[in-house]
Tab-separated table of C-alpha atoms in Angstrom:
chain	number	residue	atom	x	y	z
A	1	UNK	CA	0.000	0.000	0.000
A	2	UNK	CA	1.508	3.209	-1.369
A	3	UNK	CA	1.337	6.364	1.737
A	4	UNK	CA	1.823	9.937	1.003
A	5	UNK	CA	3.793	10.221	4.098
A	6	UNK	CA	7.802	9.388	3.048
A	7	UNK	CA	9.109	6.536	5.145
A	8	UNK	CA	12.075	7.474	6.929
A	9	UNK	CA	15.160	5.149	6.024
A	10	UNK	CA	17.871	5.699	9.086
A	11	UNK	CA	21.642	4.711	8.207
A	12	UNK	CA	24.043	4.451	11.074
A	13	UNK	CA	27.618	4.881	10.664
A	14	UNK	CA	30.705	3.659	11.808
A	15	UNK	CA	30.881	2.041	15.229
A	16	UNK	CA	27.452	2.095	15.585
A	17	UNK	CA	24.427	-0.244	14.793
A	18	UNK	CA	20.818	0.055	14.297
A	19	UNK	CA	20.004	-0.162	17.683
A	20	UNK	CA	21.866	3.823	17.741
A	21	UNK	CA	18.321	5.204	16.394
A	22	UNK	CA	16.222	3.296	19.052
A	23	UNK	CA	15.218	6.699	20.898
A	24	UNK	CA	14.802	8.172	16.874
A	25	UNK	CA	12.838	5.770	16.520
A	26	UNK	CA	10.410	5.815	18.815
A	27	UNK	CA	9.762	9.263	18.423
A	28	UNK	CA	9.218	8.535	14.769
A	29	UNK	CA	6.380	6.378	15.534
A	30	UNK	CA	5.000	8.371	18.143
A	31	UNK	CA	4.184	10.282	15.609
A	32	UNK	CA	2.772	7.799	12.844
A	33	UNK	CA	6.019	8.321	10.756
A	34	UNK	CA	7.000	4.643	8.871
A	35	UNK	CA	10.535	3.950	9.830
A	36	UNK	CA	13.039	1.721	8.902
A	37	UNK	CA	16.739	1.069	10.085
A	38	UNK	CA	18.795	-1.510	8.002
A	39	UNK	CA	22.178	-2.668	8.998
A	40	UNK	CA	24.864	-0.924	7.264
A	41	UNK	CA	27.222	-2.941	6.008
A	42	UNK	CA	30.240	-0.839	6.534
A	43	UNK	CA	32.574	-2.014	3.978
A	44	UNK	CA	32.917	0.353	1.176
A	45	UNK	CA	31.121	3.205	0.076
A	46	UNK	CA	30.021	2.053	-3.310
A	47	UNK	CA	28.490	-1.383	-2.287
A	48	UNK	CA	27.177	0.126	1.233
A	49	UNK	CA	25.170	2.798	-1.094
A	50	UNK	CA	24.126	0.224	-3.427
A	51	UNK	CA	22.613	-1.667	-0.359
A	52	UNK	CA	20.851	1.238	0.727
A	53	UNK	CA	19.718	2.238	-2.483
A	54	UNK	CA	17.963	-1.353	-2.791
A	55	UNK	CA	16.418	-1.264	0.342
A	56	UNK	CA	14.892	2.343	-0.664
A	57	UNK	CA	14.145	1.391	-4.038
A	58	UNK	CA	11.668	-1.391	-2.664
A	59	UNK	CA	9.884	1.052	-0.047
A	60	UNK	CA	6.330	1.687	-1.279
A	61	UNK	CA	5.671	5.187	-2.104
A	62	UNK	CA	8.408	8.221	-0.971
A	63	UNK	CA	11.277	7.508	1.164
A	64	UNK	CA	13.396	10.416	3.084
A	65	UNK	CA	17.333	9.161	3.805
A	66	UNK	CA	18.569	9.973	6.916
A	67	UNK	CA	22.463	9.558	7.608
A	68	UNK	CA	24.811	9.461	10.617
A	69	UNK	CA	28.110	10.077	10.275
A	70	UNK	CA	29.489	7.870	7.613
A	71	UNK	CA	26.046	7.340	6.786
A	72	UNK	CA	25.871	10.866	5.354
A	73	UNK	CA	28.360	9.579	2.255
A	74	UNK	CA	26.024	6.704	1.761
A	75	UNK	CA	22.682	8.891	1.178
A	76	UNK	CA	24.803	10.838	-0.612
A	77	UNK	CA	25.317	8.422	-2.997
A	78	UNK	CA	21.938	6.478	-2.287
A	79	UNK	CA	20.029	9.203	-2.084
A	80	UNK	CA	19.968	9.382	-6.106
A	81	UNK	CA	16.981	6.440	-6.125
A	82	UNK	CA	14.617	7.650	-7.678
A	83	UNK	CA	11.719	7.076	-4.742
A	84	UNK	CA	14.224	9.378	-2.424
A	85	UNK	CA	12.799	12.543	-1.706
A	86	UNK	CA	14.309	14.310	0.839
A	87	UNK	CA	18.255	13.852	2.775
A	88	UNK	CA	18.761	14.592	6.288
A	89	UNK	CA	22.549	14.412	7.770
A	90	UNK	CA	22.750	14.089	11.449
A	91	UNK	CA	26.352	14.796	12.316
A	92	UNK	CA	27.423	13.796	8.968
A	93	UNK	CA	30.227	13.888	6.209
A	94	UNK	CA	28.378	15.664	3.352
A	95	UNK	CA	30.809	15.061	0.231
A	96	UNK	CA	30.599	16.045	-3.649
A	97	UNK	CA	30.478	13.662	-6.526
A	98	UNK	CA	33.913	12.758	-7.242
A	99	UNK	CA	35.440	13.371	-3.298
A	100	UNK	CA	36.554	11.100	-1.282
A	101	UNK	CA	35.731	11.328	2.887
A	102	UNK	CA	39.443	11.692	3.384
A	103	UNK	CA	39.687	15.075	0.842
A	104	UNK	CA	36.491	16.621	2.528
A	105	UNK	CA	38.054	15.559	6.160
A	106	UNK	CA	41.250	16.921	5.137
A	107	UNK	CA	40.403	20.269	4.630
A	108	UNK	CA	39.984	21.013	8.280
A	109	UNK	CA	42.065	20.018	11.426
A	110	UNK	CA	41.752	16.227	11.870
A	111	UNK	CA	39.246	15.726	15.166
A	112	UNK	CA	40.767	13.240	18.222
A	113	UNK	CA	38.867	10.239	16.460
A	114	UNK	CA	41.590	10.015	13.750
A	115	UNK	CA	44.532	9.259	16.541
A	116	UNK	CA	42.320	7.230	18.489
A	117	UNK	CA	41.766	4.443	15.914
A	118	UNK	CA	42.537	0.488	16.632
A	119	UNK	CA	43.277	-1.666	13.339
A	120	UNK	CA	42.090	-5.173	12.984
A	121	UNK	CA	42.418	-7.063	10.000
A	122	UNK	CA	39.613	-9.269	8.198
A	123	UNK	CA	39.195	-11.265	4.838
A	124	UNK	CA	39.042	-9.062	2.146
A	125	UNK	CA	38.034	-9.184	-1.878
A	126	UNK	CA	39.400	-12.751	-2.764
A	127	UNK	CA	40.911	-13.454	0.558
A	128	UNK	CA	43.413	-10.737	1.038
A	129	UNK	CA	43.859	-9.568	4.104
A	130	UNK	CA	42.166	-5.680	4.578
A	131	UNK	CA	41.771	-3.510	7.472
A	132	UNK	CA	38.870	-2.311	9.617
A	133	UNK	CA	38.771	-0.100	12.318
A	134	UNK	CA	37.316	0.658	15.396
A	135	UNK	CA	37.462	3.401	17.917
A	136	UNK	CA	40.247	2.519	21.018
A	137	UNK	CA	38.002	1.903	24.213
A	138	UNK	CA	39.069	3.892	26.257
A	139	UNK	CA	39.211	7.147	23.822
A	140	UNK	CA	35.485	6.352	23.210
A	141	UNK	CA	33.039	7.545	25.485
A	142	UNK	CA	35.148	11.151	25.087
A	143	UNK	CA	35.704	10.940	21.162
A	144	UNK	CA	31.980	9.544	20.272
A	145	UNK	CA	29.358	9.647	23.115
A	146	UNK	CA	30.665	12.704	25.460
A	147	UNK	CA	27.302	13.744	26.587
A	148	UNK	CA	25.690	10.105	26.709
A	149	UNK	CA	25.913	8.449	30.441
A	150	UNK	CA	28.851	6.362	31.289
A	151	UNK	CA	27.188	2.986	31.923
A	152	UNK	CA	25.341	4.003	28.441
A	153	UNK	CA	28.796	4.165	26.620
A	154	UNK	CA	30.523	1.548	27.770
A	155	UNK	CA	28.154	-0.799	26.205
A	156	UNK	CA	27.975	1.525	22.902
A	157	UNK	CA	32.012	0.422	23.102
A	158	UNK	CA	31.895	-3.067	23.142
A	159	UNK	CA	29.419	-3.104	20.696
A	160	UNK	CA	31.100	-1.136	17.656
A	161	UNK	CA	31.211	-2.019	14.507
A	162	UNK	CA	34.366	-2.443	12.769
A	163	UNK	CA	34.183	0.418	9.290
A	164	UNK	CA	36.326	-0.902	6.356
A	165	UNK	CA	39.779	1.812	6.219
A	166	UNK	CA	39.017	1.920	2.474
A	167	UNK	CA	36.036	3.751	2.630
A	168	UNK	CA	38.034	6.790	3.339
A	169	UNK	CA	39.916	6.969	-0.142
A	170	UNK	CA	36.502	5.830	-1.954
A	171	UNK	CA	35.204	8.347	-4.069
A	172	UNK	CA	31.536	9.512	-4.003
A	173	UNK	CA	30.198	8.514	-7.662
A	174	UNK	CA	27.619	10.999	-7.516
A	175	UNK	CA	25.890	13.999	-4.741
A	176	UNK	CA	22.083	13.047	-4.344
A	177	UNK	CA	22.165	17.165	-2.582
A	178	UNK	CA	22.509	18.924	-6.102
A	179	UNK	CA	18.820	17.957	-7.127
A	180	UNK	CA	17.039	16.487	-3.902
A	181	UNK	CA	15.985	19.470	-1.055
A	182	UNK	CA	17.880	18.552	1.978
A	183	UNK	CA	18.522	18.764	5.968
A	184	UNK	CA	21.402	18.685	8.322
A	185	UNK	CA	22.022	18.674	12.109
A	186	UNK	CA	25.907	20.343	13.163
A	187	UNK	CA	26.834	18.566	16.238
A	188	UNK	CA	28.765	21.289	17.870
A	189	UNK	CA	30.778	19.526	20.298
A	190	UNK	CA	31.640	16.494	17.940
A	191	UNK	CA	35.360	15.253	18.372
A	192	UNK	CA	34.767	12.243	15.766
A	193	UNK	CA	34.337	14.865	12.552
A	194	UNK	CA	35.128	18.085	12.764
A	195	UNK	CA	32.169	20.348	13.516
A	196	UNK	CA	34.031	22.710	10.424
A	197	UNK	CA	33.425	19.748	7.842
A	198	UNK	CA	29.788	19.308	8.850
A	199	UNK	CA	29.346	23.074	8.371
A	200	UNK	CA	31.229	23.101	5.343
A	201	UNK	CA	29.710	20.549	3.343
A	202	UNK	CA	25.979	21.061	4.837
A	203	UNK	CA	26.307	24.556	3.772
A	204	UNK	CA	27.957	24.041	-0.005
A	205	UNK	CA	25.029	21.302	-0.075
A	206	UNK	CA	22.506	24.366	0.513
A	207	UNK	CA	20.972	22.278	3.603
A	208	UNK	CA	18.390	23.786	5.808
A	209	UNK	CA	20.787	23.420	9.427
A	210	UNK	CA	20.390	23.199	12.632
A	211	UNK	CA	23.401	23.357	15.144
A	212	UNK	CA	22.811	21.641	18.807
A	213	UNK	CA	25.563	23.102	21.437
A	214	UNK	CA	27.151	20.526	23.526
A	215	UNK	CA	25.951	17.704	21.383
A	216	UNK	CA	28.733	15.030	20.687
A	217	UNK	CA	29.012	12.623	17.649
A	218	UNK	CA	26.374	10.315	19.181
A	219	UNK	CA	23.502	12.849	19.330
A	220	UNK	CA	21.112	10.440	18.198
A	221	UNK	CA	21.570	8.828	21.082
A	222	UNK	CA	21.883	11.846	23.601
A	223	UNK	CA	19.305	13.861	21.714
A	224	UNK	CA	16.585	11.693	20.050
A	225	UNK	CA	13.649	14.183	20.305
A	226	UNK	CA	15.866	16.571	18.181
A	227	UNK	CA	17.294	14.409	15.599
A	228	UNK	CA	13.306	13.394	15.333
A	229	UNK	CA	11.933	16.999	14.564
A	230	UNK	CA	14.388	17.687	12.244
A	231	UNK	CA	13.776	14.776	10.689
A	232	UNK	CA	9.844	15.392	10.764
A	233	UNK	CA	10.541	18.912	9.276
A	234	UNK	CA	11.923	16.633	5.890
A	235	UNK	CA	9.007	14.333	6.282
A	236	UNK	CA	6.401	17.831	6.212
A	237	UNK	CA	8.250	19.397	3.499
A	238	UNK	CA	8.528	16.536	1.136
A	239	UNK	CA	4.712	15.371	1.969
């Protein structure tokens, strides 16, 4: 059954899981928005947006993408389906076709995340060993979840999920922001990206922003009723 209303399509990023958008979520609902949170699969920017794009693509009716973090380069990219009518970045890399996460990241002072990264290796294309990475323990509650309580955190830790290294020299194949209206949320006290890049790229993607003082990287966890009404301005707008 095809709905006017969009359905909201959540992608987590890096470190994260599904289970991130729980308070979105419910918020969401409370207010008779369809929402959906597939798993990310974190491996590379190309085949993580195709996923996404699939999962959109078979949504009845209009879908509104909303990405965290590394999530924001997937709707980027995903965000071109042709069902998509509306992106919303919540602390978010915003890049242009043809840039990869590391150029956009690199035009600004690296945030603490970068020297607090642990390397891991898994099987990758055909066998060969690749890398993954996940945020050192101890760094994390003050890199990624600063205003989130400590007991809180230190499961978000153990939990992470391992993002592919790659992904940061992949290039974005195209920018889903030049023709589709879109929304972003600066988390001001983020020491995983930059504040500057969020700014920067929500900006040059002509976003509607809102900037949340004191939020850290994980505002979707600290600040769900937030996130949510910036997402429900999307889900008016594009109704």
């Amino acid at each position: 059954m095809s709905t006017t209303t969009p359905t909201v399509l959540l992608v987590h990023g890096a470190f994260a899981d599904a289970g991130s958008w729980s308070g979105v979520i419910a918020e969401l609902q409370g207010h008779g928005i369809p929402v959906i949170a597939p798993p990310n699969p974190l491996r590379g920017l190309a085949s993580d947006a195709a996923y996404i794009a699939s999962v959109a693509a078979q949504i009845d009716g209009p879908v509104v993408l909303v990405g965290h973090s590394y999530g924001g380069a997937i709707i980027t990219v995903a965000g071109a389906t042709e069902n998509v009518v509306g992106l919303v970045y919540v602390a978010a890399y915003v890049p242009e076709e043809g840039e990869s996460l590391g150029a956009l990241q690199g035009r600004f002072p690296l945030a603490p995340l970068v020297s607090n990264l642990k390397e891991w290796t898994y099987p990758g294309p055909g066998g060969e060993p690749a890398v993954e990475v996940t945020i050192a323990e101890a760094a994390f509650p003050s890199v990624f979840a600063a205003d989130v309580p400590a007991d809180v955190t230190k499961v978000l830790a153990a939990a992470q999920r391992p993002l592919a290294a790659a992904v940061f020299d992949e290039t974005a194949a195209t920018a889903a922001w030049q023709t589709k209206p879109s929304w972003a949320l600066v988390a001001a006290a983020d020491e995983a990206i930059n504040p500057e890049v969020q700014r920067f790229g929500a900006k040059r993607a002509g976003a509607t922003v809102v900037e949340l003082e004191g939020a850290s990287h994980a505002v979707a966890v600290s600040e769900p009723k937030q996130v949510a009404d910036l997402i429900r301005d999307a889900v008016r707008a594009t109704s």
